[in-house]
PDB file of C-alpha atoms in Angstrom:
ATOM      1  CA  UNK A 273      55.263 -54.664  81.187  1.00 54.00           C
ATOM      2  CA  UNK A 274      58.557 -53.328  83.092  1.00 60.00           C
ATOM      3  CA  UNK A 275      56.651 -51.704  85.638  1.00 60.00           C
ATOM      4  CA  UNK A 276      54.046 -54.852  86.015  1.00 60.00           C
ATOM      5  CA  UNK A 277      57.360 -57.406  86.706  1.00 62.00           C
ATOM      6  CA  UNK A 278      58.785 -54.417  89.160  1.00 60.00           C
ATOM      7  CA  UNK A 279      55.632 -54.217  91.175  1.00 55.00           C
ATOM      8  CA  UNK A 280      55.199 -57.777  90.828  1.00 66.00           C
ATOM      9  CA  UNK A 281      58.866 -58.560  92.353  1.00 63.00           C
ATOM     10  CA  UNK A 282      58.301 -55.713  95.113  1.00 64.00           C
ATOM     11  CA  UNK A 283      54.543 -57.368  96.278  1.00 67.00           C
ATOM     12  CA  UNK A 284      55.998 -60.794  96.327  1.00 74.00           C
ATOM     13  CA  UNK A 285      56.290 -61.826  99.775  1.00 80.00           C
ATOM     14  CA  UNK A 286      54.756 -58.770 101.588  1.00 89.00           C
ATOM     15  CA  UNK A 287      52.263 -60.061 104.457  1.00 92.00           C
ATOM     16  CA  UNK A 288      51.321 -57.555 106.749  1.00 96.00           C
ATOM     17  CA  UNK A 289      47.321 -56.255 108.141  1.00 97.00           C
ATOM     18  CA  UNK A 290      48.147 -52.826 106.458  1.00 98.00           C
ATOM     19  CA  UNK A 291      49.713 -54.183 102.819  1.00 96.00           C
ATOM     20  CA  UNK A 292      47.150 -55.143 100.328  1.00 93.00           C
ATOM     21  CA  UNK A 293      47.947 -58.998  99.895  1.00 89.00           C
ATOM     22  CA  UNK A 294      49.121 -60.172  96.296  1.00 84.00           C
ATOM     23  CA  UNK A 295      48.383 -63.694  95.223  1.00 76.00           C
ATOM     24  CA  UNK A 296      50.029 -63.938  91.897  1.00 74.00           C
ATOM     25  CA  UNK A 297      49.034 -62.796  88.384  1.00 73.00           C
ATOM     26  CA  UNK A 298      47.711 -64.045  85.317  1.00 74.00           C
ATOM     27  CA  UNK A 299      49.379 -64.506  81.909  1.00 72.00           C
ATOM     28  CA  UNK A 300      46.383 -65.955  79.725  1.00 68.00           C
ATOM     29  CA  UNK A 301      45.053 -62.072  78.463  1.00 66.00           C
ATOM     30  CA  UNK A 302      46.780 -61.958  75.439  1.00 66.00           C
ATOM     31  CA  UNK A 303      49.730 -59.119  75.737  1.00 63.00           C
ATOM     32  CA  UNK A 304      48.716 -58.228  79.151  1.00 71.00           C
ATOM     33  CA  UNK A 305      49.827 -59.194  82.401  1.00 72.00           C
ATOM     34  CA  UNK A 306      47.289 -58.754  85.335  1.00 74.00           C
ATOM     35  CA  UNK A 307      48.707 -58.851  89.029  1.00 76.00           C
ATOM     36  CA  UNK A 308      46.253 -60.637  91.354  1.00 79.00           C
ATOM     37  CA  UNK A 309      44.789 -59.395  94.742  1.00 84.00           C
ATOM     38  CA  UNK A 310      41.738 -59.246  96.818  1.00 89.00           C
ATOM     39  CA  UNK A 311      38.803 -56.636  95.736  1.00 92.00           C
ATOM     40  CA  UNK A 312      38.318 -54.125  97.771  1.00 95.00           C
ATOM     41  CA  UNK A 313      34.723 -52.418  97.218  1.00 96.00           C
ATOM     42  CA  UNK A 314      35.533 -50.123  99.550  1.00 97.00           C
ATOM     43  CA  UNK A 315      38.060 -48.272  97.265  1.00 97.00           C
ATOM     44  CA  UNK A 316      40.314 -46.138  98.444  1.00 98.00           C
ATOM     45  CA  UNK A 317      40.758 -44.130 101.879  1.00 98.00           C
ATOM     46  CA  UNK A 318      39.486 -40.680 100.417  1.00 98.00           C
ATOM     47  CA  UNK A 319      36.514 -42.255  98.699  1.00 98.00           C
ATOM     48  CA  UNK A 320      35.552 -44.030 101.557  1.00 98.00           C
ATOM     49  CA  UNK A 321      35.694 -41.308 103.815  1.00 98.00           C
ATOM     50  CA  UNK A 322      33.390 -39.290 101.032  1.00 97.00           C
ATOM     51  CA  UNK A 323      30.868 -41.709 102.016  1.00 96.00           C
ATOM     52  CA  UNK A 324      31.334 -42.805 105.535  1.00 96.00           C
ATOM     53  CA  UNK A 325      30.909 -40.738 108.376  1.00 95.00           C
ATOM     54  CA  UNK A 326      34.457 -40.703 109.738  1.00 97.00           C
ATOM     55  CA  UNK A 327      35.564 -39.168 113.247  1.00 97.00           C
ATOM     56  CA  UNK A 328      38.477 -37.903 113.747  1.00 96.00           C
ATOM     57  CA  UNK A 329      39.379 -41.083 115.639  1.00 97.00           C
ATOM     58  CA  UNK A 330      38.561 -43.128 112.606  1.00 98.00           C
ATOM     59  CA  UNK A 331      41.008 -40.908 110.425  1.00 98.00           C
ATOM     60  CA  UNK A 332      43.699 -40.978 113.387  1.00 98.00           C
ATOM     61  CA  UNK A 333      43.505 -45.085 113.223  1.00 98.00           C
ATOM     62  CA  UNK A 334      43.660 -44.502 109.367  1.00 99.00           C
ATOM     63  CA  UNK A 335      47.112 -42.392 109.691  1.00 99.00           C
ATOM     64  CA  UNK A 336      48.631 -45.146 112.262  1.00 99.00           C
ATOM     65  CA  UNK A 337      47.651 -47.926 110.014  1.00 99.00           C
ATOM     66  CA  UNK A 338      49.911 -46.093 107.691  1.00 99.00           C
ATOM     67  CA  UNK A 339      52.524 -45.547 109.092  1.00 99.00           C
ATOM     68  CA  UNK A 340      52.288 -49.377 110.685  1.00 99.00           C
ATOM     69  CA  UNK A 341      52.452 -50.598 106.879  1.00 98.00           C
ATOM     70  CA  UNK A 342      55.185 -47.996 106.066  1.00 98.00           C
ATOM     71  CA  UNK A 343      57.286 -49.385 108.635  1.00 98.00           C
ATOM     72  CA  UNK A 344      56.530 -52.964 107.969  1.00 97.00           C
ATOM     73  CA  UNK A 345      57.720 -52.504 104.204  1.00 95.00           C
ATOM     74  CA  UNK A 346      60.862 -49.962 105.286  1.00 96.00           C
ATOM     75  CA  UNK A 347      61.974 -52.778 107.714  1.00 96.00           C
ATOM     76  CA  UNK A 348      61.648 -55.465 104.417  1.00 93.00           C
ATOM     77  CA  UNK A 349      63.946 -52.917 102.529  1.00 91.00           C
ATOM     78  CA  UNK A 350      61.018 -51.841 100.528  1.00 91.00           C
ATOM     79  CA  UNK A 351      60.238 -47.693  99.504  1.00 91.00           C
ATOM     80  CA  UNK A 352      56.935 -47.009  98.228  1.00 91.00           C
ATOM     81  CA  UNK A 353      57.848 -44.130  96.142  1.00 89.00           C
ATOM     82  CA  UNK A 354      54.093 -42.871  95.116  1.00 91.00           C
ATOM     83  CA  UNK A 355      52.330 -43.063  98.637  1.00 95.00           C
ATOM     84  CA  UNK A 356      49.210 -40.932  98.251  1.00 96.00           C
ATOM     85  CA  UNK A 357      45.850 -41.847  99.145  1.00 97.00           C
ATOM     86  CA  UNK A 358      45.277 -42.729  95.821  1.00 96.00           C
ATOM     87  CA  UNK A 359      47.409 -46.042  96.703  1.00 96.00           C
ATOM     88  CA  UNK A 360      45.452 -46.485 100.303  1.00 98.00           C
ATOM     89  CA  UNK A 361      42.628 -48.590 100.216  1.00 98.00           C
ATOM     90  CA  UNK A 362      40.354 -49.760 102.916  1.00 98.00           C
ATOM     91  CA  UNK A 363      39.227 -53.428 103.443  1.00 98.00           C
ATOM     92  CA  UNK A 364      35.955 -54.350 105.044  1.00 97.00           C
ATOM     93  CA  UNK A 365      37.071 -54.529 108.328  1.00 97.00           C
ATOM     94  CA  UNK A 366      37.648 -50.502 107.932  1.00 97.00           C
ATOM     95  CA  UNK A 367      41.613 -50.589 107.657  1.00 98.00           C
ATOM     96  CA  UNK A 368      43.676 -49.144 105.755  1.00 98.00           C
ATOM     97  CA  UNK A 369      45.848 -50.767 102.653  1.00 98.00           C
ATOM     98  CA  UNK A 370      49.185 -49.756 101.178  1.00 97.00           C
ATOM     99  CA  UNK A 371      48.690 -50.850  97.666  1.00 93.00           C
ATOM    100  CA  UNK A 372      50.292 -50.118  94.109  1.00 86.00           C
ATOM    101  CA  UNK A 373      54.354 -50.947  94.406  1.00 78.00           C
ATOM    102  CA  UNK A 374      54.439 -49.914  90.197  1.00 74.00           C
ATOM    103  CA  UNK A 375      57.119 -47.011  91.701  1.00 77.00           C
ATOM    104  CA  UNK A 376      58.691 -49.015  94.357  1.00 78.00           C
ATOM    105  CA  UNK A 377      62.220 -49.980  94.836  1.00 80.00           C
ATOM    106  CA  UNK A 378      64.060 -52.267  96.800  1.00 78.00           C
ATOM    107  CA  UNK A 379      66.687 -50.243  98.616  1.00 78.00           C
ATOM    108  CA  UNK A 380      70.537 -50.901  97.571  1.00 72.00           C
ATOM    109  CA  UNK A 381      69.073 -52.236  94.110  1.00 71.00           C
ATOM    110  CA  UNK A 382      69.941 -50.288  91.174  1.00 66.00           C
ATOM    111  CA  UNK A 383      67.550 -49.459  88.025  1.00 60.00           C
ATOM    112  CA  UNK A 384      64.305 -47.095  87.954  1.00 55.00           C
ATOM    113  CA  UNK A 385      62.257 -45.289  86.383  1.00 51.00           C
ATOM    114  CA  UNK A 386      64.452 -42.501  84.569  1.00 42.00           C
ATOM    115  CA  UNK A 387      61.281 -39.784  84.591  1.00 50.00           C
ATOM    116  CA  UNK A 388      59.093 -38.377  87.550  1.00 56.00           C
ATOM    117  CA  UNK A 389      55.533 -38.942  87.101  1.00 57.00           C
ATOM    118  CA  UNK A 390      52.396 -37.149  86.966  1.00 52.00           C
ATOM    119  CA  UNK A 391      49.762 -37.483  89.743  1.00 57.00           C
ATOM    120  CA  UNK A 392      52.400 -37.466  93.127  1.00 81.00           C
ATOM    121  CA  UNK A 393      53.521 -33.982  92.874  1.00 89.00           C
ATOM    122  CA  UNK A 394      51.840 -32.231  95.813  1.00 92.00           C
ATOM    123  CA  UNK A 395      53.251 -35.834  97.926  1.00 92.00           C
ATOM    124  CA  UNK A 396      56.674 -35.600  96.645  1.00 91.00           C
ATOM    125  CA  UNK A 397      59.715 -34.310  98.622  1.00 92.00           C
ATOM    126  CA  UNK A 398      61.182 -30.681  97.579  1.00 91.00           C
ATOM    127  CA  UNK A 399      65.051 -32.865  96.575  1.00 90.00           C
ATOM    128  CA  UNK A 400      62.812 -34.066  93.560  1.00 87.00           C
ATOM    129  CA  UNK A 401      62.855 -30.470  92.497  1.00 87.00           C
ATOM    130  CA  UNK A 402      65.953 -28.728  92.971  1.00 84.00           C
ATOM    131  CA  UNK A 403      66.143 -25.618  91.665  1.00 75.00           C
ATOM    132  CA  UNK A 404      67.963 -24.512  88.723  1.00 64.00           C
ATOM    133  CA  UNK A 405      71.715 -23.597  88.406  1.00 48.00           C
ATOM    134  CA  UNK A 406      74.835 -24.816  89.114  1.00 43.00           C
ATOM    135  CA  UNK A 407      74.390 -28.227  89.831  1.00 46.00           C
ATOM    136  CA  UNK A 408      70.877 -27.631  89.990  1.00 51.00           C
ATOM    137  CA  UNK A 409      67.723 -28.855  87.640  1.00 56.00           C
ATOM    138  CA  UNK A 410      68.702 -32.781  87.822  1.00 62.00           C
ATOM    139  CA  UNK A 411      68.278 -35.603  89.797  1.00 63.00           C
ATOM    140  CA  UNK A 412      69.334 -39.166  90.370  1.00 63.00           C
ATOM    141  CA  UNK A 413      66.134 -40.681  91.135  1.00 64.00           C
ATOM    142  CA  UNK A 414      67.933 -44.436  92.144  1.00 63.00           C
ATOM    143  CA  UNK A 415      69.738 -42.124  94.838  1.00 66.00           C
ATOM    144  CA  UNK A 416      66.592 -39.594  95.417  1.00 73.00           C
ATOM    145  CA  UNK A 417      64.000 -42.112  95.901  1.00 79.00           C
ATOM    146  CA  UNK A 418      64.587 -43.241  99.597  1.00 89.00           C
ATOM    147  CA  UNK A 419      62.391 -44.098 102.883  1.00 94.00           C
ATOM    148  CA  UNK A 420      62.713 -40.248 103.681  1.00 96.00           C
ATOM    149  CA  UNK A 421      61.390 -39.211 100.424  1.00 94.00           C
ATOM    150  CA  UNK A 422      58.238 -42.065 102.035  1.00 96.00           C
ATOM    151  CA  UNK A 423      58.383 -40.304 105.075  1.00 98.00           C
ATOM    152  CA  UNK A 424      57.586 -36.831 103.609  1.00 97.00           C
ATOM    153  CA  UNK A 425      55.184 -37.969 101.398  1.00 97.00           C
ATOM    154  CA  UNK A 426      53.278 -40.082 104.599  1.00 98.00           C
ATOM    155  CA  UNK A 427      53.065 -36.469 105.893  1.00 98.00           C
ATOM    156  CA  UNK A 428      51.052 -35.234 103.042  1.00 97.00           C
ATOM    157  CA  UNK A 429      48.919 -38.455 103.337  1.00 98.00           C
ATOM    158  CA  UNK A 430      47.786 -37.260 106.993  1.00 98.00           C
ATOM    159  CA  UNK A 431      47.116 -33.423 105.704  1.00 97.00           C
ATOM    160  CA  UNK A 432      44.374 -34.758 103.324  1.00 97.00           C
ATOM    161  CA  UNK A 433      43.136 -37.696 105.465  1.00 98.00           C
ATOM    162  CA  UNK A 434      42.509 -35.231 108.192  1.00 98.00           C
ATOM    163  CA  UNK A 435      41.306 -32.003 106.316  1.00 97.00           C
ATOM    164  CA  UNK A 436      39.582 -33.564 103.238  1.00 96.00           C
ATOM    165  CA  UNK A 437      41.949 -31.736 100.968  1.00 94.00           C
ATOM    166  CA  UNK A 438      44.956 -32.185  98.897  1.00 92.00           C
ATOM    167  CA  UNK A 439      48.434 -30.552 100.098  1.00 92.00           C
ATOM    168  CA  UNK A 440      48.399 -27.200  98.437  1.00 91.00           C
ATOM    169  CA  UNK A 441      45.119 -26.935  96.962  1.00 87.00           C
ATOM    170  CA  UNK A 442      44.776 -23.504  96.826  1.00 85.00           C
ATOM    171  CA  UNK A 443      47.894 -24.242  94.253  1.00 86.00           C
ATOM    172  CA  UNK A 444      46.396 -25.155  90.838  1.00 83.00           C
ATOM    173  CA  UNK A 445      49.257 -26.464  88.733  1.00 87.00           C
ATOM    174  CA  UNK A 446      52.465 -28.872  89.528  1.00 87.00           C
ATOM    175  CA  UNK A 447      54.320 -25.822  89.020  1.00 86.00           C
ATOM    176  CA  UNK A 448      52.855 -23.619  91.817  1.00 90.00           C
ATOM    177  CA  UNK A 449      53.597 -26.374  93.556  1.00 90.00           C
ATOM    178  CA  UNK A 450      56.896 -26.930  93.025  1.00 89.00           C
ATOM    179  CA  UNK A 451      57.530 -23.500  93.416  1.00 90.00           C
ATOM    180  CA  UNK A 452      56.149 -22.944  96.930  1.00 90.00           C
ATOM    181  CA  UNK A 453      58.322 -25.779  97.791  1.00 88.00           C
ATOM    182  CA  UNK A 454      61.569 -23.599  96.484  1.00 88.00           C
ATOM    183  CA  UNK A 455      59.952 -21.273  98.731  1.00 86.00           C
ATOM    184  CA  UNK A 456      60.569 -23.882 101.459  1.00 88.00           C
ATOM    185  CA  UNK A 457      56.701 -23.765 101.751  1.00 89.00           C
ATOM    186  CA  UNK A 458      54.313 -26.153 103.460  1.00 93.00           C
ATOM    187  CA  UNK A 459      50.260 -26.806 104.158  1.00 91.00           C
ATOM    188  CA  UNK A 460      49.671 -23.911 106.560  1.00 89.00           C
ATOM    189  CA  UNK A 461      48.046 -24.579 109.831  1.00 90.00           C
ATOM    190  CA  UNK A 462      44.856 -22.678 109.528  1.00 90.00           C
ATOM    191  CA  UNK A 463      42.409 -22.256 112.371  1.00 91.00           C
ATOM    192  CA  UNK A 464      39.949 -24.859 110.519  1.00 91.00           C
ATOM    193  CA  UNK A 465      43.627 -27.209 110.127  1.00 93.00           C
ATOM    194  CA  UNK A 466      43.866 -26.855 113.810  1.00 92.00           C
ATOM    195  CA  UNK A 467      40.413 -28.110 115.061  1.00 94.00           C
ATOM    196  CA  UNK A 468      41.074 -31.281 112.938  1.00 96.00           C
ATOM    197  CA  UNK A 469      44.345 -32.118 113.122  1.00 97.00           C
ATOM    198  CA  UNK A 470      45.476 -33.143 116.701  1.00 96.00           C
ATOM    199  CA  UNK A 471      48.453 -30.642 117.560  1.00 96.00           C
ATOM    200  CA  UNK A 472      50.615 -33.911 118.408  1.00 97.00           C
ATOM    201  CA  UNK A 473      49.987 -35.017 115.080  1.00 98.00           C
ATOM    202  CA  UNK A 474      50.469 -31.652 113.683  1.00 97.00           C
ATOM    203  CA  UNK A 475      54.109 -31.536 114.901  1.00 97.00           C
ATOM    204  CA  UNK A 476      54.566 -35.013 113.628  1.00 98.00           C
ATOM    205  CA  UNK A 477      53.775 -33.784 110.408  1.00 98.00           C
ATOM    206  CA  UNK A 478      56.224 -30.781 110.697  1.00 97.00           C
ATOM    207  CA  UNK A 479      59.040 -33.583 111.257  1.00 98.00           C
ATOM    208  CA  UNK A 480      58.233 -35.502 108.525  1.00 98.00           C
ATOM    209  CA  UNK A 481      58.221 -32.766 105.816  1.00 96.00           C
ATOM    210  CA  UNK A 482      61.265 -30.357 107.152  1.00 96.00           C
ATOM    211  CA  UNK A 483      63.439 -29.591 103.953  1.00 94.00           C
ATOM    212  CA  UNK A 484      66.694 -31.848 104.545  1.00 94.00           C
ATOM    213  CA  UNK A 485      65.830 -35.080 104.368  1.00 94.00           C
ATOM    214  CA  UNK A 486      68.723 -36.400 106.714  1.00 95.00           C
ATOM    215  CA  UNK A 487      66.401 -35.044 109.590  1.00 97.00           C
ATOM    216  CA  UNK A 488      63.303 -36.633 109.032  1.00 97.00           C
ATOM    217  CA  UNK A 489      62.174 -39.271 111.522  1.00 98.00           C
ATOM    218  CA  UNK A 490      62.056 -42.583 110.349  1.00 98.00           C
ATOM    219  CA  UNK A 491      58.674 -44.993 109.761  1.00 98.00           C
ATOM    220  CA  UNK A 492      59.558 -46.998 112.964  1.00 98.00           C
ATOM    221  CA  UNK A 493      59.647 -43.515 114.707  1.00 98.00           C
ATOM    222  CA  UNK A 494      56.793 -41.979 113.613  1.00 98.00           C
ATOM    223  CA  UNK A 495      54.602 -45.100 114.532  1.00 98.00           C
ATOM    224  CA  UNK A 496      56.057 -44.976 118.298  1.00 98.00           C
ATOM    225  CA  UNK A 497      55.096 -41.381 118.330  1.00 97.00           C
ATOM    226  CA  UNK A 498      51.894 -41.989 116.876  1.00 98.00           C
ATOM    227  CA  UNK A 499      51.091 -44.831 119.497  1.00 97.00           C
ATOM    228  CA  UNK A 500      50.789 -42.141 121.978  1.00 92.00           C
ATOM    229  CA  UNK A 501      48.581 -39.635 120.211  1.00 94.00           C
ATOM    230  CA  UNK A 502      44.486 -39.786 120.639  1.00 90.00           C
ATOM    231  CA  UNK A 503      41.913 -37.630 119.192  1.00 76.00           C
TER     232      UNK A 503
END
């Protein structure tokens, strides 16, 4: 119920082309609480692309529709906190949708969710997992969670719109995972990355995900550099 009045607080008021739009939600279920928005048949952006031919232009327009909602919610003070394509839909004009604000947080506002969650490891920042020892093995997650944690997750978002696959998935486990990013590891760029990934994009990427998170480039950034990429 916590998380349903959280996203419900975060949603409220959110208009943008690239935000799934929320009209309210319903009480009258019995014990449950269902927040109200548009159905998309489309689903989301990976099962769409598993079953419509999509160019590399389409998936560039995909990544700057992103980033064009990223900014538009990091401008209204808003982090995601669990972007993954999962939480991307696509509406029947073809564009993409940030949806599910269950994680997010309104910056400067304290109170969240004490525990990480299961599902957003291979799109969360390495700062989630610091390794153990002296000071080491804990995090504040109302400091942790932040638009740069956003930012390096958006990264991960482009690696699987672009290849098809998830970040890491020649890892199996969370915990391969988390240690190739102790490693300071990233997606490699392969010679099959390469061919469908535009290189300007590609360095993008390598902004977005560098380990501190004090020298990532910020949404607003990242959609001015994307403005001058084609495929």
């Amino acid at each position: 119920y916590q998380r349903l009045i959280r996203e419900s607080n975060s949603w409220l008021g959110l208009h943008h082309p690239n935000v799934q739009q929320y009209h309210g939600h319903c009480r009258g279920l019995g014990l449950t609480v269902a927040l109200i928005s548009p159905y998309r048949p489309n689903g989301n952006i990976m099962r769409y692309m598993s079953t419509t031919h999509c160019s590399r232009g389409d998936r560039l327009k995909f990544v700057k529709e992103i980033a064009e909602g990223l900014d538009y919610l990091h401008s209204e003070g808003i982090v995601h906190a669990d972007l993954r394509c999962d939480n991307i839909l696509i509406d029947d004009q073809g564009c993409a949708l940030l949806t599910d604000f269950g994680r997010s947080k309104k910056i400067g506002v304290p109170g969240y969710c004490t525990t990480l969650f299961a599902g957003s490891t291979r799109h969360m920042a390495p700062e989630f997992f610091p390794e153990e020892g002296p000071g080491g093995g804990e995090v504040d997650l109302d400091t942790i969670f932040c638009m740069a944690t956003d930012i390096y997750a958006f990264a991960m978002v482009c690696f699987q719109v672009f290849t098809g696959e998830k970040p890491f998935s020649n890892l199996r486990h969370d915990y391969h995972v988390i240690n190739a990013l102790h490693n300071l590891s990233r997606p490699e760029e392969t010679t099959a990355v390469r061919d469908r990934i535009p290189s300007l994009v590609w360095e993008i990427m390598c902004k977005c995900w560098v380990q501190d998170p004090r020298q990532r480039p910020s949404a607003g950034e990242v959609v001015e550099r994307l403005a001058n990429v084609s495929a």
